Each structure stands twice: as structure tokens, then as C-alpha cells.
Amino acid sequence: MDDLWNIGTIKEVMQRHGFTFSKALGQNFLVNPSVCPRIAELGNAKKGFGVLEIGTGIGVLTNELAKRADKVVAVEIDQRLIPVLNETLAEYDNVKIVNDDVMKVDLAKLVETEFAGLDVAVCANLPYYITSPVIMTLLEQRLPIKTITVMVQKEAGTRLCAKMGTREMGAVTVAINYFAQAKVLFNVSRGSFMPPPNVDSCVVQFTLRDSTPQGVTDEKFFFRVARGAFSQRRKTLCNSVSSALGIDKADVACAIEAAGLEANVRAEKLSMQQLIDFAEKLRKVI
Ligand code: SAM
């Protein structure tokens, strides 16, 4: 069905299936006709691509993806939506719905079995309660994905796409910058959804790097240091890392000096390379 953004159609389909919105599952469906085609176009839904969608709702984005990509696999947790989707996506034979919690799906296996011979992209209007865990899972597993194009809350989008060395950044920004290049594609107002959420949204895109930054000997330790560095934003790098990781202040100060940084530097001032150098020096002194 082509008009799944239409409020009248949504209401009619919902009523016929006795479906009501679940706030807990982040069910705010898109009712702005221009948004899904833009996500699909910018998000690499095209010939030669398989697209993984997370959270279908009644299939408004799925429909635009299926029109353009070779194959769409969409993971939807809400069992009540399966009969709805069987109806709204009936015209497509290149769509597979997986009725499961995306956080429990073996995504590496799914990508390998469903998208063999295809390039892979992820497109979604994400349920906001799991924005960061979903994005981090997709990145950390090093899945063979070209781009991740997702709708997130506007504030989250600013943080996720922050550049290293700026005030907006946090530990999640470090992880994203490590695996991908991030940018905000466009903003979407709260009125574009039914029911309207309390905040505006934006669509962000992560283009995965062919290789991650050089110089990290132990990724687990590096990300622990990154989390520690941003755990208490008002404190200096030395104090926050020392208290978050339980490492003696003198040792942290030693690593800061060895990395050629100012003694009272704050985490938000660091470039990726400086953070890597610091973590490597810290590994050696503890
Ligand atoms: N794509 C639709 C749209 O744009 O109108 C729906 C987007 S709505 C913001 C989020 C969707 O994700 C809902 O359909 C919800 O049921 C689904 N969802 C929530 N938690 C999920 C999870 N853990 N795994 C898979 N789907 C989930």
C-alpha cells in the first residue's frame, strides 16, 4: 500500500485490526509523506542493496525500501503488527518480516544468510528507547554494512554526530567516530508523527569506515577509558579517569604527560588520536 503515511489510512487499518499504539515500544508512526522516500533515497535503498529495517510500524518506510532495494528484512517486536504488515506489504515479494526483539536477533547471521551477494544498508525510524544500544550493536559487531540511516531524537542526533574535540561529544561519540563518519541529514518536526512525540527528531547517517583508527592495542580497554573520560564532564581527564577506572591519580597523570597533554585537560578537548595515545600510555603505566 502506497499511502501508509495517510492518517485516515492508518486509522482505518488500525481499527480493522484492533491495533492501539504502545508507548512503551516507542510507537510513533510517520504521517509526513516526504520523509520515508527521503530516508530510502539517501539511505542506499537501491538495486544491488539489501536493507535491514528495525521497527516497521504498519510498514510506511518498509514500503519505500521495498520499492527501491533488492531485498528488505525488517525486524518488528510487536506481534500484533504481523497481520497488519501481511496486508499492507502484500504486493512485495522481496520483504521478509522477522517478529523479534532486534536486541536478541543474531544480526551477523541474519546479514550473512539474508543478504548474500548484496551490499547492505540499515534504514529505520528507531524506537527511541533503544537508540544508542541499537546503533552501538550495529557498529561494534563490525557487520558488513555500508551505511546506517536512522531517525533519532534531535538532541540524540546532535550528540551522536558530534565531532571529537567539541562540547557536544560524549563516550558514545568516541565510539561512533571510531567506527564511522556521522552526519545529520535533515530535521523532522514532531508533527510528522502520530501520535506526536514531545520532541523533534532528525535523520542521521553513519558511513562505516573501511578500517578503524590505527594504534589501539586493546579496544575493550580503549572504550573503558573513553567511558571513564566522559563519566564526569566537569572534572579534568585525570580526575574522571582516575575515579571511574579506580586507577591511582599519579599513574593517570603520568599517562597524560607521556601523551603530551596538558595536566588539567578535559576529555571534550581531545582528538581521537590524543585519546588513543593517552589510553595506550595508560595501559603501560598501570
Ligand atoms: N517505521 C514505522 C514508522 O516510521 O512509522 C514505525 C516506527 S516506530 C518509531 C518504532 C517501531 O519499532 C514500532 O513499530 C515498534 O513496535 C518497534 N520496536 C520497538 N522496540 C523494538 C525492538 N526491541 N525490536 C524491534 N522492533 C521494535
XYZ file of C-alpha atoms and ligand atoms in Angstrom:
313
model
C 0.000 0.000 0.000
C 1.348 3.379 -1.018
C -0.398 5.785 1.360
C 0.605 4.343 4.735
C 1.564 7.879 5.838
C -2.064 8.979 5.478
C -3.719 9.481 8.876
C -7.068 8.235 7.511
C -5.455 5.052 6.174
C -3.545 4.456 9.416
C -6.694 4.854 11.496
C -8.687 2.596 9.184
C -6.009 -0.161 9.162
C -5.559 0.082 12.937
C -9.274 -0.101 13.605
C -9.770 -3.080 11.323
C -7.001 -4.971 13.161
C -7.964 -3.726 16.626
C -4.493 -2.183 16.985
C -3.665 0.517 19.538
C -0.344 2.352 19.963
C 2.127 1.102 22.582
C 4.018 3.969 24.202
C 6.453 1.512 25.800
C 7.510 0.260 22.348
C 8.077 3.801 21.059
C 5.280 3.567 18.528
C 5.121 6.969 16.847
C 4.276 6.338 13.200
C 5.310 8.666 10.375
C 2.486 10.678 8.781
C 4.602 13.048 6.671
C 4.624 11.737 3.071
C 8.044 13.165 2.171
C 10.110 11.644 4.997
C 10.212 7.931 4.078
C 11.099 8.450 0.409
C 13.968 10.722 1.559
C 15.254 8.153 4.058
C 15.064 5.442 1.392
C 16.797 7.551 -1.296
C 19.563 8.863 0.976
C 19.884 5.558 2.838
C 21.035 3.464 -0.150
C 17.788 1.590 -0.751
C 18.615 0.781 -4.357
C 19.441 -2.028 -6.758
C 22.256 -4.245 -5.515
C 21.399 -3.487 -1.874
C 19.712 -5.463 0.863
C 18.188 -3.235 3.555
C 17.729 -4.115 7.201
C 14.899 -2.153 8.809
C 14.310 -2.023 12.559
C 10.741 -1.368 13.711
C 8.222 -1.379 10.855
C 5.090 0.033 12.449
C 2.451 -0.541 9.777
C 5.126 -0.539 7.049
C 5.308 3.064 5.821
C 9.127 3.055 5.453
C 9.258 -0.652 4.560
C 7.074 0.136 1.545
C 9.531 2.777 0.238
C 12.513 0.499 0.871
C 10.888 -2.470 -0.892
C 10.193 -0.355 -3.978
C 13.869 0.504 -4.367
C 16.095 -2.220 -2.857
C 16.623 -5.821 -3.982
C 15.564 -7.153 -0.593
C 14.275 -5.842 2.740
C 14.450 -7.684 6.042
C 12.503 -5.877 8.748
C 12.652 -6.758 12.438
C 9.497 -5.861 14.375
C 8.927 -6.824 18.010
C 5.166 -6.281 18.170
C 3.335 -9.457 17.201
C 0.081 -7.503 16.730
C 1.622 -5.794 13.693
C 2.349 -9.009 11.760
C -1.174 -9.477 10.322
C -1.221 -5.750 9.533
C 2.065 -5.995 7.626
C 0.918 -9.111 5.763
C -1.805 -6.906 4.356
C -0.005 -3.574 3.852
C 3.079 -5.137 2.218
C 1.231 -7.882 0.309
C 2.327 -6.558 -3.087
C 6.046 -7.114 -2.374
C 7.820 -10.445 -2.693
C 11.191 -9.027 -1.611
C 10.242 -8.300 2.015
C 10.787 -10.598 4.981
C 9.431 -9.694 8.413
C 11.214 -11.073 11.460
C 8.953 -10.912 14.509
C 11.552 -10.451 17.256
C 13.340 -8.029 19.555
C 16.198 -6.577 17.496
C 18.450 -6.726 20.575
C 18.004 -10.519 20.653
C 18.468 -11.204 16.948
C 21.782 -12.634 15.740
C 22.362 -9.821 13.267
C 25.638 -11.205 11.903
C 23.866 -14.433 10.947
C 20.855 -12.567 9.570
C 23.017 -10.353 7.351
C 25.046 -13.324 6.128
C 22.074 -15.548 5.308
C 19.595 -12.960 4.022
C 21.850 -10.590 2.086
C 24.389 -12.911 0.410
C 25.823 -11.213 -2.694
C 24.270 -7.834 -1.823
C 25.641 -4.653 -0.305
C 23.899 -3.946 2.983
C 22.343 -0.782 4.419
C 20.304 -0.182 7.564
C 17.348 2.204 7.474
C 14.945 2.821 10.348
C 12.732 5.143 12.271
C 14.149 3.827 15.529
C 12.175 3.267 18.713
C 13.830 5.993 20.789
C 14.189 3.950 23.974
C 16.897 1.817 22.340
C 18.589 4.323 20.007
C 22.130 4.078 21.384
C 22.160 0.307 22.108
C 20.933 -0.465 18.572
C 23.482 1.822 16.923
C 26.317 0.543 19.098
C 25.360 -3.089 18.424
C 25.370 -2.439 14.680
C 28.783 -0.746 14.855
C 30.592 -2.918 17.389
C 29.712 -6.172 15.661
C 31.572 -4.923 12.584
C 28.758 -6.105 10.364
C 29.419 -5.691 6.644
C 27.165 -2.622 6.425
C 27.810 0.393 4.175
C 25.514 2.931 5.830
C 23.153 3.228 8.791
C 20.455 5.852 8.210
C 18.138 6.324 11.160
C 15.616 8.705 12.660
C 16.527 9.656 16.226
C 15.519 12.358 18.706
C 17.065 15.683 17.646
C 19.138 16.053 20.800
C 20.446 12.490 20.481
C 21.302 13.200 16.835
C 23.442 16.205 17.812
C 25.326 14.094 20.340
C 25.715 11.077 18.048
C 27.078 13.230 15.221
C 29.291 15.477 17.377
C 32.869 15.925 16.225
C 35.755 14.980 18.505
C 37.074 17.954 20.456
C 33.688 19.721 20.761
C 31.477 20.326 23.811
C 28.619 18.171 22.468
C 30.630 15.000 22.459
C 30.463 12.078 24.879
C 31.653 8.486 25.149
C 29.128 7.369 22.521
C 30.557 9.955 20.102
C 34.015 8.447 20.533
C 32.676 5.002 19.672
C 30.786 6.321 16.652
C 33.758 8.319 15.353
C 35.906 5.231 15.801
C 33.727 3.074 13.547
C 32.056 5.564 11.209
C 31.658 9.051 9.807
C 28.471 10.599 11.109
C 26.269 13.403 9.820
C 22.804 14.841 10.342
C 20.867 14.555 7.064
C 17.685 16.510 7.865
C 15.349 17.521 10.668
C 11.830 16.185 11.162
C 9.277 18.049 13.290
C 7.207 16.311 15.972
C 4.076 16.989 13.895
C 5.300 14.448 11.325
C 4.338 11.598 13.674
C 1.182 10.045 15.042
C 0.884 10.338 17.957
C 3.265 13.340 18.053
C 6.168 12.843 20.484
C 7.257 15.617 22.882
C 10.445 16.362 20.959
C 11.566 16.979 17.387
C 13.646 14.429 15.503
C 16.337 14.228 12.873
C 17.636 11.652 10.439
C 21.310 10.815 10.897
C 23.623 8.733 8.766
C 26.689 6.727 9.720
C 29.000 5.690 6.902
C 31.117 2.833 8.177
C 34.879 3.198 7.840
C 36.834 0.612 5.843
C 39.309 0.472 8.721
C 39.223 1.753 12.299
C 41.856 4.244 13.608
C 45.412 2.921 13.981
C 47.178 2.470 17.278
C 44.615 0.805 19.564
C 46.150 -2.341 21.085
C 43.163 -3.297 23.220
C 39.753 -1.997 22.039
C 37.944 -3.031 25.220
C 40.363 -1.025 27.342
C 40.217 1.927 24.937
C 36.413 2.142 25.215
C 36.614 1.735 29.014
C 38.965 4.710 29.106
C 36.645 6.674 26.782
C 33.637 5.959 29.037
C 35.664 6.897 32.115
C 36.929 10.091 30.477
C 33.369 11.348 29.908
C 31.844 9.976 33.103
C 32.183 13.292 34.964
C 32.204 16.027 32.380
C 33.015 18.869 34.778
C 36.163 17.181 36.021
C 39.563 17.049 34.378
C 40.544 13.982 32.347
C 42.861 12.942 35.179
C 40.176 13.055 37.873
C 37.378 11.439 35.881
C 39.526 8.567 34.550
C 41.107 8.010 37.950
C 37.766 7.741 39.755
C 35.868 5.862 37.003
C 38.554 3.224 36.451
C 39.874 3.132 40.025
C 43.413 3.958 38.887
C 45.808 5.952 41.065
C 45.780 9.666 40.132
C 49.568 9.753 39.875
C 49.519 6.966 37.274
C 46.827 8.723 35.221
C 48.794 11.995 35.440
C 51.877 10.134 34.222
C 49.997 8.807 31.180
C 48.603 12.294 30.446
C 52.108 13.750 30.476
C 53.541 10.893 28.404
C 50.817 11.510 25.794
C 51.975 15.138 25.568
C 48.737 16.573 27.011
C 48.166 19.467 29.439
C 47.893 18.203 33.025
C 44.399 19.699 33.507
C 42.977 18.854 30.081
C 39.281 17.879 29.834
C 38.093 14.900 27.780
C 35.987 17.068 25.457
C 39.157 18.811 24.191
C 40.766 15.606 22.921
C 41.058 14.485 19.332
C 40.647 10.783 18.514
C 44.419 10.386 18.165
C 45.099 12.108 21.509
C 42.585 9.862 23.267
C 44.163 6.791 21.668
C 47.685 7.925 22.663
C 46.523 8.589 26.225
C 44.812 5.170 26.538
C 47.919 3.440 25.194
C 50.199 5.260 27.677
C 47.772 4.456 30.494
C 47.874 0.763 29.611
C 51.626 0.838 30.035
C 51.741 2.634 33.391
C 49.138 0.564 35.244
N 8.762 2.536 10.857
C 7.490 2.936 11.413
C 7.194 4.379 11.069
O 8.143 5.089 10.718
O 6.037 4.789 11.157
C 7.431 2.725 12.932
C 8.474 3.447 13.735
S 8.155 3.449 15.468
C 9.058 4.890 15.943
C 9.201 2.174 16.127
C 8.823 0.738 15.803
O 9.781 -0.129 16.408
C 7.465 0.285 16.324
O 6.778 -0.390 15.319
C 7.809 -0.677 17.473
O 6.840 -1.675 17.684
C 9.142 -1.234 17.004
N 10.022 -1.720 18.097
C 10.112 -1.254 19.362
N 11.037 -1.937 20.065
C 11.579 -2.848 19.222
C 12.584 -3.850 19.357
N 13.225 -4.028 20.514
N 12.863 -4.631 18.288
C 12.213 -4.451 17.111
N 11.249 -3.523 16.920
C 10.941 -2.711 17.943
